[in-house]
Tab-separated table of N, CA, C and O and ligand atoms in Angstrom:
chain	number	residue	atom	x	y	z
H	1	UNK	N	112.045	49.228	111.918
H	1	UNK	CA	110.655	49.118	112.364
H	1	UNK	C	110.423	50.034	113.570
H	1	UNK	O	111.096	49.924	114.570
H	2	UNK	N	109.482	50.888	113.442
H	2	UNK	CA	109.170	51.808	114.530
H	2	UNK	C	107.967	51.293	115.327
H	2	UNK	O	107.191	50.482	114.835
H	3	UNK	N	107.893	51.764	116.558
H	3	UNK	CA	106.765	51.368	117.397
H	3	UNK	C	105.790	52.536	117.495
H	3	UNK	O	106.196	53.693	117.618
H	4	UNK	N	104.523	52.229	117.409
H	4	UNK	CA	103.503	53.264	117.553
H	4	UNK	C	102.494	52.836	118.629
H	4	UNK	O	102.451	51.667	119.011
H	5	UNK	N	101.696	53.803	119.054
H	5	UNK	CA	100.657	53.502	120.032
H	5	UNK	C	99.300	53.478	119.336
H	5	UNK	O	99.018	54.329	118.482
H	6	UNK	N	98.498	52.488	119.680
H	6	UNK	CA	97.150	52.377	119.109
H	6	UNK	C	96.338	53.619	119.462
H	6	UNK	O	96.360	54.082	120.604
H	7	UNK	N	95.626	54.134	118.480
H	7	UNK	CA	94.803	55.328	118.688
H	7	UNK	C	93.599	55.050	119.577
H	7	UNK	O	93.046	55.937	120.204
H	8	UNK	N	93.194	53.785	119.623
H	8	UNK	CA	92.010	53.415	120.397
H	8	UNK	C	92.344	53.039	121.833
H	8	UNK	O	91.807	53.614	122.767
H	9	UNK	N	93.264	52.061	121.991
H	9	UNK	CA	93.524	51.528	123.335
H	9	UNK	C	94.899	51.902	123.895
H	9	UNK	O	95.182	51.641	125.059
H	10	UNK	N	95.766	52.484	123.067
H	10	UNK	CA	97.074	52.901	123.546
H	10	UNK	C	98.120	51.805	123.565
H	10	UNK	O	99.244	52.012	124.016
H	11	UNK	N	97.792	50.622	123.058
H	11	UNK	CA	98.720	49.493	123.017
H	11	UNK	C	99.884	49.798	122.080
H	11	UNK	O	99.680	50.273	120.966
H	12	UNK	N	101.127	49.505	122.556
H	12	UNK	CA	102.321	49.785	121.758
H	12	UNK	C	102.625	48.600	120.853
H	12	UNK	O	102.703	47.455	121.322
H	13	UNK	N	102.737	48.887	119.549
H	13	UNK	CA	103.015	47.794	118.600
H	13	UNK	C	103.718	48.330	117.356
H	13	UNK	O	103.934	49.540	117.224
H	14	UNK	N	104.063	47.430	116.427
H	14	UNK	CA	104.773	47.800	115.201
H	14	UNK	C	103.936	48.732	114.322
H	14	UNK	O	102.718	48.594	114.231
H	15	UNK	N	104.622	49.663	113.647
H	15	UNK	CA	103.907	50.586	112.753
H	15	UNK	C	103.510	49.909	111.440
H	15	UNK	O	102.827	50.483	110.620
H	16	UNK	N	103.968	48.679	111.238
H	16	UNK	CA	103.627	47.968	110.000
H	16	UNK	C	102.252	47.302	110.081
H	16	UNK	O	101.700	46.896	109.079
H	17	UNK	N	101.741	47.181	111.296
H	17	UNK	CA	100.440	46.528	111.477
H	17	UNK	C	99.332	47.375	110.864
H	17	UNK	O	99.337	48.596	110.986
H	18	UNK	N	98.412	46.719	110.174
H	18	UNK	CA	97.287	47.435	109.573
H	18	UNK	C	96.155	47.599	110.565
H	18	UNK	O	95.250	48.394	110.359
H	19	UNK	N	96.217	46.797	111.642
H	19	UNK	CA	95.222	46.896	112.703
H	19	UNK	C	95.927	46.654	114.032
H	19	UNK	O	96.982	46.029	114.070
H	20	UNK	N	95.344	47.142	115.100
H	20	UNK	CA	95.919	46.946	116.430
H	20	UNK	C	95.820	45.477	116.826
H	20	UNK	O	94.741	44.892	116.758
H	21	UNK	N	96.944	44.849	117.234
H	21	UNK	CA	96.894	43.433	117.604
H	21	UNK	C	96.113	43.174	118.895
H	21	UNK	O	95.675	42.061	119.138
H	22	UNK	N	95.921	44.208	119.709
H	22	UNK	CA	95.220	44.021	120.976
H	22	UNK	C	93.707	44.218	120.840
H	22	UNK	O	92.933	43.334	121.167
H	23	UNK	N	93.311	45.382	120.320
H	23	UNK	CA	91.873	45.674	120.260
H	23	UNK	C	91.286	45.502	118.857
H	23	UNK	O	90.074	45.531	118.685
H	24	UNK	N	92.146	45.339	117.829
H	24	UNK	CA	91.645	45.113	116.475
H	24	UNK	C	91.257	46.373	115.719
H	24	UNK	O	90.687	46.294	114.632
H	25	UNK	N	91.570	47.543	116.294
H	25	UNK	CA	91.246	48.795	115.633
H	25	UNK	C	91.987	48.873	114.289
H	25	UNK	O	93.203	48.713	114.224
H	26	UNK	N	91.233	49.071	113.194
H	26	UNK	CA	91.826	49.085	111.851
H	26	UNK	C	92.217	50.509	111.466
H	26	UNK	O	91.411	51.434	111.570
H	27	UNK	N	93.482	50.643	111.072
H	27	UNK	CA	93.957	51.961	110.648
H	27	UNK	C	93.564	52.216	109.215
H	27	UNK	O	93.827	51.414	108.330
H	28	UNK	N	92.930	53.333	108.977
H	28	UNK	CA	92.523	53.722	107.628
H	28	UNK	C	93.748	54.142	106.842
H	28	UNK	O	94.636	54.801	107.366
H	29	UNK	N	93.776	53.753	105.569
H	29	UNK	CA	94.846	54.225	104.689
H	29	UNK	C	94.641	55.723	104.469
H	29	UNK	O	93.512	56.186	104.371
H	30	UNK	N	95.715	56.461	104.376
H	30	UNK	CA	95.572	57.888	104.135
H	30	UNK	C	95.160	58.115	102.680
H	30	UNK	O	95.365	57.246	101.839
H	31	UNK	N	94.584	59.264	102.412
H	31	UNK	CA	94.113	59.590	101.062
H	31	UNK	C	95.259	59.527	100.054
H	31	UNK	O	95.092	58.998	98.965
H	32	UNK	N	96.426	60.014	100.429
H	32	UNK	CA	97.575	60.001	99.512
H	32	UNK	C	97.971	58.568	99.178
H	32	UNK	O	98.243	58.259	98.035
H	33	UNK	N	97.996	57.716	100.193
H	33	UNK	CA	98.340	56.312	99.959
H	33	UNK	C	97.351	55.667	99.004
H	33	UNK	O	97.722	54.941	98.107
H	34	UNK	N	96.067	55.955	99.207
H	34	UNK	CA	95.020	55.396	98.356
H	34	UNK	C	95.169	55.910	96.937
H	34	UNK	O	95.035	55.161	95.984
H	35	UNK	N	95.437	57.206	96.789
H	35	UNK	CA	95.564	57.811	95.462
H	35	UNK	C	96.781	57.273	94.724
H	35	UNK	O	96.795	57.223	93.505
H	36	UNK	N	97.815	56.862	95.482
H	36	UNK	CA	99.029	56.340	94.853
H	36	UNK	C	98.952	54.843	94.580
H	36	UNK	O	99.863	54.275	93.999
H	37	UNK	N	97.855	54.242	95.025
H	37	UNK	CA	97.666	52.809	94.796
H	37	UNK	C	97.572	52.555	93.292
H	37	UNK	O	96.862	53.252	92.574
H	38	UNK	N	98.306	51.569	92.800
H	38	UNK	CA	98.328	51.305	91.367
H	38	UNK	C	97.328	50.217	90.999
H	38	UNK	O	97.166	49.249	91.717
H	39	UNK	N	96.659	50.410	89.880
H	39	UNK	CA	95.755	49.411	89.326
H	39	UNK	C	96.349	48.998	87.982
H	39	UNK	O	96.512	49.840	87.099
H	40	UNK	N	96.701	47.734	87.848
H	40	UNK	CA	97.404	47.236	86.648
H	40	UNK	C	98.669	48.059	86.373
H	40	UNK	O	98.997	48.331	85.221
H	41	UNK	N	99.322	48.513	87.408
H	41	UNK	CA	100.527	49.324	87.256
H	41	UNK	C	100.236	50.749	86.843
H	41	UNK	O	101.128	51.498	86.460
H	42	UNK	N	98.964	51.160	86.887
H	42	UNK	CA	98.599	52.516	86.484
H	42	UNK	C	98.094	53.318	87.667
H	42	UNK	O	97.462	52.780	88.572
H	43	UNK	N	98.363	54.620	87.641
H	43	UNK	CA	98.023	55.488	88.757
H	43	UNK	C	96.882	56.429	88.392
H	43	UNK	O	96.842	56.979	87.295
H	44	UNK	N	95.966	56.630	89.337
H	44	UNK	CA	94.849	57.555	89.142
H	44	UNK	C	95.353	58.992	88.999
H	44	UNK	O	94.765	59.798	88.294
H	45	UNK	N	96.502	59.286	89.642
H	45	UNK	CA	97.070	60.639	89.567
H	45	UNK	C	97.537	60.926	88.123
H	45	UNK	O	97.248	61.989	87.574
H	46	UNK	N	98.214	59.935	87.520
H	46	UNK	CA	98.662	60.076	86.131
H	46	UNK	C	97.438	60.210	85.210
H	46	UNK	O	97.419	61.041	84.299
H	47	UNK	N	96.416	59.417	85.501
H	47	UNK	CA	95.163	59.472	84.741
H	47	UNK	C	94.586	60.893	84.750
H	47	UNK	O	94.210	61.435	83.720
H	48	UNK	N	94.550	61.495	85.938
H	48	UNK	CA	93.986	62.843	86.075
H	48	UNK	C	94.851	63.887	85.366
H	48	UNK	O	94.324	64.835	84.796
H	49	UNK	N	96.172	63.695	85.389
H	49	UNK	CA	97.073	64.620	84.693
H	49	UNK	C	96.825	64.534	83.181
H	49	UNK	O	96.704	65.558	82.510
H	50	UNK	N	96.721	63.310	82.669
H	50	UNK	CA	96.402	63.107	81.251
H	50	UNK	C	95.061	63.767	80.915
H	50	UNK	O	94.911	64.416	79.886
H	51	UNK	N	94.102	63.566	81.792
H	51	UNK	CA	92.755	64.089	81.575
H	51	UNK	C	92.787	65.617	81.521
H	51	UNK	O	92.152	66.231	80.671
H	52	UNK	N	93.563	66.239	82.403
H	52	UNK	CA	93.627	67.693	82.497
H	52	UNK	C	94.317	68.307	81.271
H	52	UNK	O	93.829	69.270	80.699
H	53	UNK	N	95.460	67.729	80.859
H	53	UNK	CA	96.252	68.339	79.782
H	53	UNK	C	95.889	67.840	78.382
H	53	UNK	O	95.917	68.611	77.431
H	54	UNK	N	95.595	66.556	78.257
H	54	UNK	CA	95.351	65.968	76.926
H	54	UNK	C	93.985	65.288	76.848
H	54	UNK	O	93.727	64.496	75.944
H	55	UNK	N	93.123	65.623	77.812
H	55	UNK	CA	91.818	64.963	77.902
H	55	UNK	C	90.992	65.060	76.635
H	55	UNK	O	90.359	64.097	76.228
H	56	UNK	N	91.035	66.218	75.985
H	56	UNK	CA	90.229	66.439	74.781
H	56	UNK	C	90.628	65.469	73.662
H	56	UNK	O	89.830	65.137	72.795
H	57	UNK	N	91.870	64.976	73.715
H	57	UNK	CA	92.345	63.999	72.717
H	57	UNK	C	92.133	62.553	73.190
H	57	UNK	O	92.572	61.616	72.537
H	58	UNK	N	91.492	62.405	74.345
H	58	UNK	CA	91.173	61.070	74.854
H	58	UNK	C	92.352	60.342	75.472
H	58	UNK	O	92.276	59.132	75.703
H	59	UNK	N	93.454	61.048	75.741
H	59	UNK	CA	94.687	60.422	76.260
H	59	UNK	C	94.434	59.618	77.538
H	59	UNK	O	94.948	58.507	77.684
H	60	UNK	N	93.631	60.184	78.458
H	60	UNK	CA	93.361	59.510	79.728
H	60	UNK	C	92.577	58.211	79.512
H	60	UNK	O	92.731	57.254	80.242
H	61	UNK	N	91.714	58.203	78.486
H	61	UNK	CA	90.919	56.991	78.206
H	61	UNK	C	91.812	55.885	77.637
H	61	UNK	O	91.634	54.724	77.964
H	62	UNK	N	92.772	56.258	76.780
H	62	UNK	CA	93.739	55.277	76.278
H	62	UNK	C	94.537	54.723	77.455
H	62	UNK	O	94.767	53.518	77.556
H	63	UNK	N	94.933	55.621	78.372
H	63	UNK	CA	95.714	55.231	79.549
H	63	UNK	C	94.934	54.251	80.422
H	63	UNK	O	95.497	53.305	80.961
H	64	UNK	N	93.626	54.471	80.537
H	64	UNK	CA	92.792	53.608	81.388
H	64	UNK	C	92.418	52.305	80.690
H	64	UNK	O	91.754	51.460	81.277
H	65	UNK	N	92.831	52.148	79.434
H	65	UNK	CA	92.526	50.928	78.698
H	65	UNK	C	91.215	50.999	77.938
H	65	UNK	O	90.766	50.018	77.366
H	66	UNK	N	90.579	52.188	77.950
H	66	UNK	CA	89.321	52.370	77.213
H	66	UNK	C	89.652	52.901	75.824
H	66	UNK	O	89.418	54.077	75.509
H	67	UNK	N	90.220	52.021	74.984
H	67	UNK	CA	90.729	52.457	73.678
H	67	UNK	C	89.627	52.916	72.718
H	67	UNK	O	89.827	53.852	71.951
H	68	UNK	N	88.489	52.249	72.776
H	68	UNK	CA	87.385	52.597	71.866
H	68	UNK	C	86.905	54.021	72.056
H	68	UNK	O	86.876	54.813	71.108
H	69	UNK	N	86.562	54.378	73.308
H	69	UNK	CA	86.069	55.728	73.576
H	69	UNK	C	87.209	56.740	73.479
H	69	UNK	O	86.984	57.901	73.126
H	70	UNK	N	88.429	56.300	73.726
H	70	UNK	CA	89.598	57.179	73.557
H	70	UNK	C	89.751	57.585	72.110
H	70	UNK	O	89.956	58.760	71.786
H	71	UNK	N	89.613	56.585	71.221
H	71	UNK	CA	89.701	56.842	69.785
H	71	UNK	C	88.569	57.763	69.325
H	71	UNK	O	88.781	58.675	68.528
H	72	UNK	N	87.369	57.543	69.883
H	72	UNK	CA	86.216	58.392	69.550
H	72	UNK	C	86.511	59.847	69.911
H	72	UNK	O	86.248	60.761	69.116
H	73	UNK	N	87.094	60.076	71.083
H	73	UNK	CA	87.421	61.437	71.526
H	73	UNK	C	88.503	62.042	70.637
H	73	UNK	O	88.441	63.220	70.274
H	74	UNK	N	89.505	61.210	70.288
H	74	UNK	CA	90.593	61.675	69.428
H	74	UNK	C	90.059	62.109	68.067
H	74	UNK	O	90.415	63.182	67.565
H	75	UNK	N	89.178	61.313	67.498
H	75	UNK	CA	88.602	61.634	66.188
H	75	UNK	C	87.723	62.885	66.251
H	75	UNK	O	87.770	63.723	65.351
H	76	UNK	N	86.946	63.006	67.325
H	76	UNK	CA	86.059	64.165	67.475
H	76	UNK	C	86.872	65.456	67.577
H	76	UNK	O	86.457	66.503	67.108
H	77	UNK	N	88.048	65.369	68.203
H	77	UNK	CA	88.871	66.570	68.405
H	77	UNK	C	89.789	66.862	67.225
H	77	UNK	O	90.280	67.977	67.090
H	78	UNK	N	90.037	65.881	66.370
H	78	UNK	CA	90.933	66.103	65.231
H	78	UNK	C	90.139	66.201	63.930
H	78	UNK	O	89.993	67.292	63.362
H	79	UNK	N	89.570	65.081	63.488
H	79	UNK	CA	88.770	65.087	62.250
H	79	UNK	C	87.557	66.005	62.416
H	79	UNK	O	87.212	66.764	61.511
H	80	UNK	N	86.920	65.944	63.577
H	80	UNK	CA	85.719	66.732	63.840
H	80	UNK	C	86.007	68.196	64.108
H	80	UNK	O	85.083	68.982	64.340
H	81	UNK	N	87.277	68.566	64.062
H	81	UNK	CA	87.691	69.937	64.378
H	81	UNK	C	86.994	70.972	63.492
H	81	UNK	O	86.634	72.051	63.936
H	82	UNK	N	86.777	70.629	62.214
H	82	UNK	CA	86.149	71.524	61.232
H	82	UNK	C	84.699	71.830	61.626
H	82	UNK	O	84.201	72.927	61.404
H	83	UNK	N	84.055	70.844	62.236
H	83	UNK	CA	82.633	70.980	62.555
H	83	UNK	C	82.384	71.669	63.910
H	83	UNK	O	81.249	71.959	64.241
H	84	UNK	N	83.425	71.899	64.695
H	84	UNK	CA	83.367	72.561	66.012
H	84	UNK	C	82.566	71.764	67.059
H	84	UNK	O	83.075	71.489	68.139
H	85	UNK	N	81.330	71.370	66.712
H	85	UNK	CA	80.454	70.709	67.692
H	85	UNK	C	81.104	69.460	68.310
H	85	UNK	O	81.065	69.312	69.545
H	86	UNK	N	81.705	68.540	67.499
H	86	UNK	CA	82.347	67.363	68.125
H	86	UNK	C	83.433	67.740	69.130
H	86	UNK	O	83.617	67.046	70.134
H	87	UNK	N	84.125	68.828	68.868
H	87	UNK	CA	85.178	69.272	69.788
H	87	UNK	C	84.562	69.702	71.118
H	87	UNK	O	85.090	69.397	72.183
H	88	UNK	N	83.425	70.404	71.040
H	88	UNK	CA	82.729	70.842	72.263
H	88	UNK	C	82.259	69.621	73.052
H	88	UNK	O	82.435	69.554	74.272
H	89	UNK	N	81.713	68.620	72.335
H	89	UNK	CA	81.268	67.375	72.994
H	89	UNK	C	82.456	66.712	73.689
H	89	UNK	O	82.359	66.311	74.852
H	90	UNK	N	83.591	66.641	72.968
H	90	UNK	CA	84.798	66.035	73.536
H	90	UNK	C	85.280	66.789	74.767
H	90	UNK	O	85.739	66.187	75.740
H	91	UNK	N	85.160	68.120	74.740
H	91	UNK	CA	85.578	68.951	75.874
H	91	UNK	C	84.684	68.700	77.087
H	91	UNK	O	85.175	68.580	78.216
H	92	UNK	N	83.374	68.601	76.859
H	92	UNK	CA	82.426	68.332	77.953
H	92	UNK	C	82.695	66.934	78.525
H	92	UNK	O	82.726	66.743	79.740
H	93	UNK	N	82.922	65.975	77.614
H	93	UNK	CA	83.239	64.586	77.992
H	93	UNK	C	84.487	64.551	78.889
H	93	UNK	O	84.525	63.865	79.909
H	94	UNK	N	85.490	65.333	78.492
H	94	UNK	CA	86.733	65.423	79.278
H	94	UNK	C	86.448	65.940	80.682
H	94	UNK	O	86.942	65.401	81.669
H	95	UNK	N	85.618	66.983	80.758
H	95	UNK	CA	85.271	67.587	82.050
H	95	UNK	C	84.557	66.568	82.935
H	95	UNK	O	84.867	66.448	84.125
H	96	UNK	N	83.626	65.814	82.346
H	96	UNK	CA	82.894	64.773	83.087
H	96	UNK	C	83.880	63.710	83.588
H	96	UNK	O	83.849	63.327	84.761
H	97	UNK	N	84.799	63.265	82.696
H	97	UNK	CA	85.804	62.264	83.078
H	97	UNK	C	86.684	62.769	84.210
H	97	UNK	O	87.055	62.015	85.110
H	98	UNK	N	87.010	64.062	84.168
H	98	UNK	CA	87.859	64.667	85.203
H	98	UNK	C	87.139	64.646	86.553
H	98	UNK	O	87.712	64.247	87.571
H	99	UNK	N	85.872	65.027	86.556
H	99	UNK	CA	85.082	65.046	87.789
H	99	UNK	C	84.901	63.624	88.331
H	99	UNK	O	85.119	63.365	89.510
H	100	UNK	N	84.554	62.686	87.435
H	100	UNK	CA	84.382	61.277	87.835
H	100	UNK	C	85.701	60.729	88.381
H	100	UNK	O	85.718	60.032	89.395
H	101	UNK	N	86.825	61.094	87.727
H	101	UNK	CA	88.148	60.653	88.169
H	101	UNK	C	88.479	61.155	89.554
H	101	UNK	O	88.957	60.400	90.403
H	102	UNK	N	88.188	62.426	89.819
H	102	UNK	CA	88.465	63.019	91.131
H	102	UNK	C	87.576	62.367	92.196
H	102	UNK	O	88.040	62.045	93.281
H	103	UNK	N	86.328	62.115	91.855
H	103	UNK	CA	85.408	61.473	92.796
H	103	UNK	C	85.841	60.047	93.126
H	103	UNK	O	85.541	59.537	94.200
H	104	UNK	N	86.543	59.384	92.186
H	104	UNK	CA	86.968	57.996	92.394
H	104	UNK	C	88.437	57.891	92.784
H	104	UNK	O	89.035	56.827	92.633
H	105	UNK	N	89.007	58.977	93.311
H	105	UNK	CA	90.430	58.976	93.664
H	105	UNK	C	90.721	57.910	94.731
H	105	UNK	O	91.813	57.366	94.790
H	106	UNK	N	89.728	57.576	95.547
H	106	UNK	CA	89.885	56.527	96.568
H	106	UNK	C	89.625	55.132	96.026
H	106	UNK	O	89.957	54.150	96.675
H	107	UNK	N	88.971	55.056	94.886
H	107	UNK	CA	88.625	53.754	94.310
H	107	UNK	C	89.061	53.711	92.840
H	107	UNK	O	88.222	53.611	91.943
H	108	UNK	N	90.406	53.791	92.604
H	108	UNK	CA	90.893	53.859	91.221
H	108	UNK	C	90.535	52.637	90.379
H	108	UNK	O	90.482	52.726	89.159
H	109	UNK	N	90.246	51.500	91.056
H	109	UNK	CA	89.911	50.280	90.302
H	109	UNK	C	88.633	50.454	89.480
H	109	UNK	O	88.415	49.729	88.520
H	110	UNK	N	87.820	51.470	89.829
H	110	UNK	CA	86.599	51.725	89.077
H	110	UNK	C	86.886	52.422	87.748
H	110	UNK	O	86.073	52.401	86.835
H	111	UNK	N	88.041	53.093	87.661
H	111	UNK	CA	88.370	53.878	86.476
H	111	UNK	C	89.034	53.017	85.410
H	111	UNK	O	88.754	53.168	84.216
H	112	UNK	N	89.916	52.130	85.840
H	112	UNK	CA	90.720	51.374	84.875
H	112	UNK	C	90.034	50.081	84.434
H	112	UNK	O	89.399	49.404	85.236
H	113	UNK	N	90.206	49.768	83.163
H	113	UNK	CA	89.667	48.530	82.596
H	113	UNK	C	90.481	47.359	83.136
H	113	UNK	O	91.706	47.399	83.140
H	114	UNK	N	89.774	46.342	83.623
H	114	UNK	CA	90.449	45.170	84.194
H	114	UNK	C	91.079	44.337	83.080
H	114	UNK	O	90.507	44.188	82.018
H	115	UNK	N	92.262	43.809	83.374
H	115	UNK	CA	92.968	42.985	82.373
H	115	UNK	C	92.672	41.519	82.632
H	115	UNK	O	92.505	41.115	83.752
W	201	ZN	ZN1	94.281	49.003	120.141
């Protein structure tokens, strides 16, 4: 256990404290810590990787527990491949999911389906 100084009042206390025991100053979680936070054992970082590489096949949606829309994307990119248009829709959908995923990197619970 290491000792740190409060950023607000300078009080020396344990680094495990989430807030200063003297003045109550709450330490914000770092962005990396938030991004690594697991929801139902799933990570937003893994979600984004799936979205980037296999997004057009709906892989990230299956990962997030959204099986219905995942299957829709998979079908549009495979069966719909002959028609071209469904693939374009799936690609745009993937891009939207990627942007929404990045915007919610601090709030991954919004992305994953609750069990
Ligand atoms: Zn303090």
